[in-house]
C-alpha positions as a Markdown table, in Angstrom:
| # | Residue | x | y | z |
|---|---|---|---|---|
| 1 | Unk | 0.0 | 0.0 | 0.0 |
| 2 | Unk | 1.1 | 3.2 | -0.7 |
| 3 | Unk | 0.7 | 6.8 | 0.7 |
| 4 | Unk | 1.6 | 9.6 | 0.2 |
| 5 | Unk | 3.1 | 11.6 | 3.8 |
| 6 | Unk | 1.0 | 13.9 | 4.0 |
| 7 | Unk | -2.0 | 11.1 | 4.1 |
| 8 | Unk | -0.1 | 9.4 | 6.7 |
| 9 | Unk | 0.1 | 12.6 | 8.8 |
| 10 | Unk | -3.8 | 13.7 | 8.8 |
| 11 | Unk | -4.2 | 10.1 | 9.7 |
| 12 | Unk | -1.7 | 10.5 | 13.0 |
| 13 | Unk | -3.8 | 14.1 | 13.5 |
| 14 | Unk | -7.3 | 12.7 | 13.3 |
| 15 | Unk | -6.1 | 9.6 | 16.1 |
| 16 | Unk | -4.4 | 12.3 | 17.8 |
| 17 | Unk | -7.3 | 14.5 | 18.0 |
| 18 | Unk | -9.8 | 11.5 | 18.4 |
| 19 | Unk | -8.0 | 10.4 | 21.8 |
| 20 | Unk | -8.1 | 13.7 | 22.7 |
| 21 | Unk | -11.5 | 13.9 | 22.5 |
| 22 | Unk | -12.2 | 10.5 | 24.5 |
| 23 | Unk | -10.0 | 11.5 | 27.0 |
| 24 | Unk | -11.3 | 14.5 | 27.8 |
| 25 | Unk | -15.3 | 13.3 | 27.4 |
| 26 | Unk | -14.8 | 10.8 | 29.6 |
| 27 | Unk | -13.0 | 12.8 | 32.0 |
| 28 | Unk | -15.6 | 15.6 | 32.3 |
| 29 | Unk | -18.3 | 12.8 | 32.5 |
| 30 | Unk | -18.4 | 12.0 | 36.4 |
| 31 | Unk | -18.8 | 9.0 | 36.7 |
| 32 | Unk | -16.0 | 7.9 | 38.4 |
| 33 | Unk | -14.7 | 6.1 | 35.8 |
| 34 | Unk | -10.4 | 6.1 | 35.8 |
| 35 | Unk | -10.3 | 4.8 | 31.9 |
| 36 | Unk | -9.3 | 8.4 | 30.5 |
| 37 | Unk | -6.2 | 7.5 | 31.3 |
| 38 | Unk | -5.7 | 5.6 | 29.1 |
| 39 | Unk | -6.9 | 7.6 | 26.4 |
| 40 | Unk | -4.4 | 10.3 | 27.6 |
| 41 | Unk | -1.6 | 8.1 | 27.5 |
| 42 | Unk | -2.6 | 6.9 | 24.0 |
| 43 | Unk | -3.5 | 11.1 | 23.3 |
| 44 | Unk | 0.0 | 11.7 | 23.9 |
| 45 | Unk | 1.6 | 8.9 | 21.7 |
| 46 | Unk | 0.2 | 10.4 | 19.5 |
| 47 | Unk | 1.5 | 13.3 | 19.7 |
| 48 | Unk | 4.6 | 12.3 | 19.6 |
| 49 | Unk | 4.6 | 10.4 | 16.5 |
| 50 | Unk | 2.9 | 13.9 | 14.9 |
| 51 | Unk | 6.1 | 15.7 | 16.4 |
| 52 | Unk | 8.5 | 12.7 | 15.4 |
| 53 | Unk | 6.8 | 12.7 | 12.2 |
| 54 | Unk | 7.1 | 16.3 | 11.2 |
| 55 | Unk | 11.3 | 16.6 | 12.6 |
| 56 | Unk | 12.1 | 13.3 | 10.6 |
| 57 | Unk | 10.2 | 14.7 | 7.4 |
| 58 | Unk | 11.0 | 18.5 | 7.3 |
| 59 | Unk | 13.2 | 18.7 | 4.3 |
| 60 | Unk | 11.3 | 16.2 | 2.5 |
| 61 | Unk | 8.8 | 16.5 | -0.4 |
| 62 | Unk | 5.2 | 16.4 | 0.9 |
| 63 | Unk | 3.4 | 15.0 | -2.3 |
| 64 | Unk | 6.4 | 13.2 | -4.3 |
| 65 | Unk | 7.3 | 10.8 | -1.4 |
| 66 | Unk | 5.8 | 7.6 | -0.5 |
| 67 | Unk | 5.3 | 5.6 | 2.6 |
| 68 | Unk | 5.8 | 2.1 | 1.7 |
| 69 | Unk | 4.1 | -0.6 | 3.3 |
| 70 | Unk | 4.3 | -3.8 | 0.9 |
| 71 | Unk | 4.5 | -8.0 | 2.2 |
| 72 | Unk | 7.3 | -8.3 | 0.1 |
| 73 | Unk | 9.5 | -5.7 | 2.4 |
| 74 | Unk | 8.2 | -8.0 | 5.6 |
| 75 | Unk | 9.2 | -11.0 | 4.4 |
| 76 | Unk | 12.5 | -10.0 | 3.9 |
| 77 | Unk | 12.8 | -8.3 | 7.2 |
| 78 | Unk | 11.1 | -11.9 | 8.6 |
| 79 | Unk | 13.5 | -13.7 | 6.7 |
């Protein structure tokens, strides 16, 4: 499968932002309930991989690059 980086970064900003949003529902919601935590700690991961994302990428081309994410590249890494 192949996409472009952008793609790949609205996709890390929508979970990002989608977390978030659990997180903080869940948290206002008072109920008791201690599972935004969890959503925080995933809210933050991905965060990171947004900030990761943009340092690794920042002098490449947005729309000429691919991500690559083909079997054939497993299997070699399996084999």
């Amino acid at each position: 499968m192949r996409l472009k980086k952008w793609m790949l970064l609205v996709g890390y900003m929508c979970l990002f932002l989608g977390f978030g949003y659990s997180c903080y529902s869940i948290f206002v919601d008072e109920t008791g309930s201690n599972f935004w935590v969890m959503w925080g700690i995933a809210s933050l991961v991905m965060g990171y991989q947004v900030i990761n994302f943009l340092v690794e990428k920042k002098n490449d081309k947005w729309n000429n690059s691919y991500v690559v994410a083909d079997q054939r590249v497993f299997r070699k890494i399996l084999v």
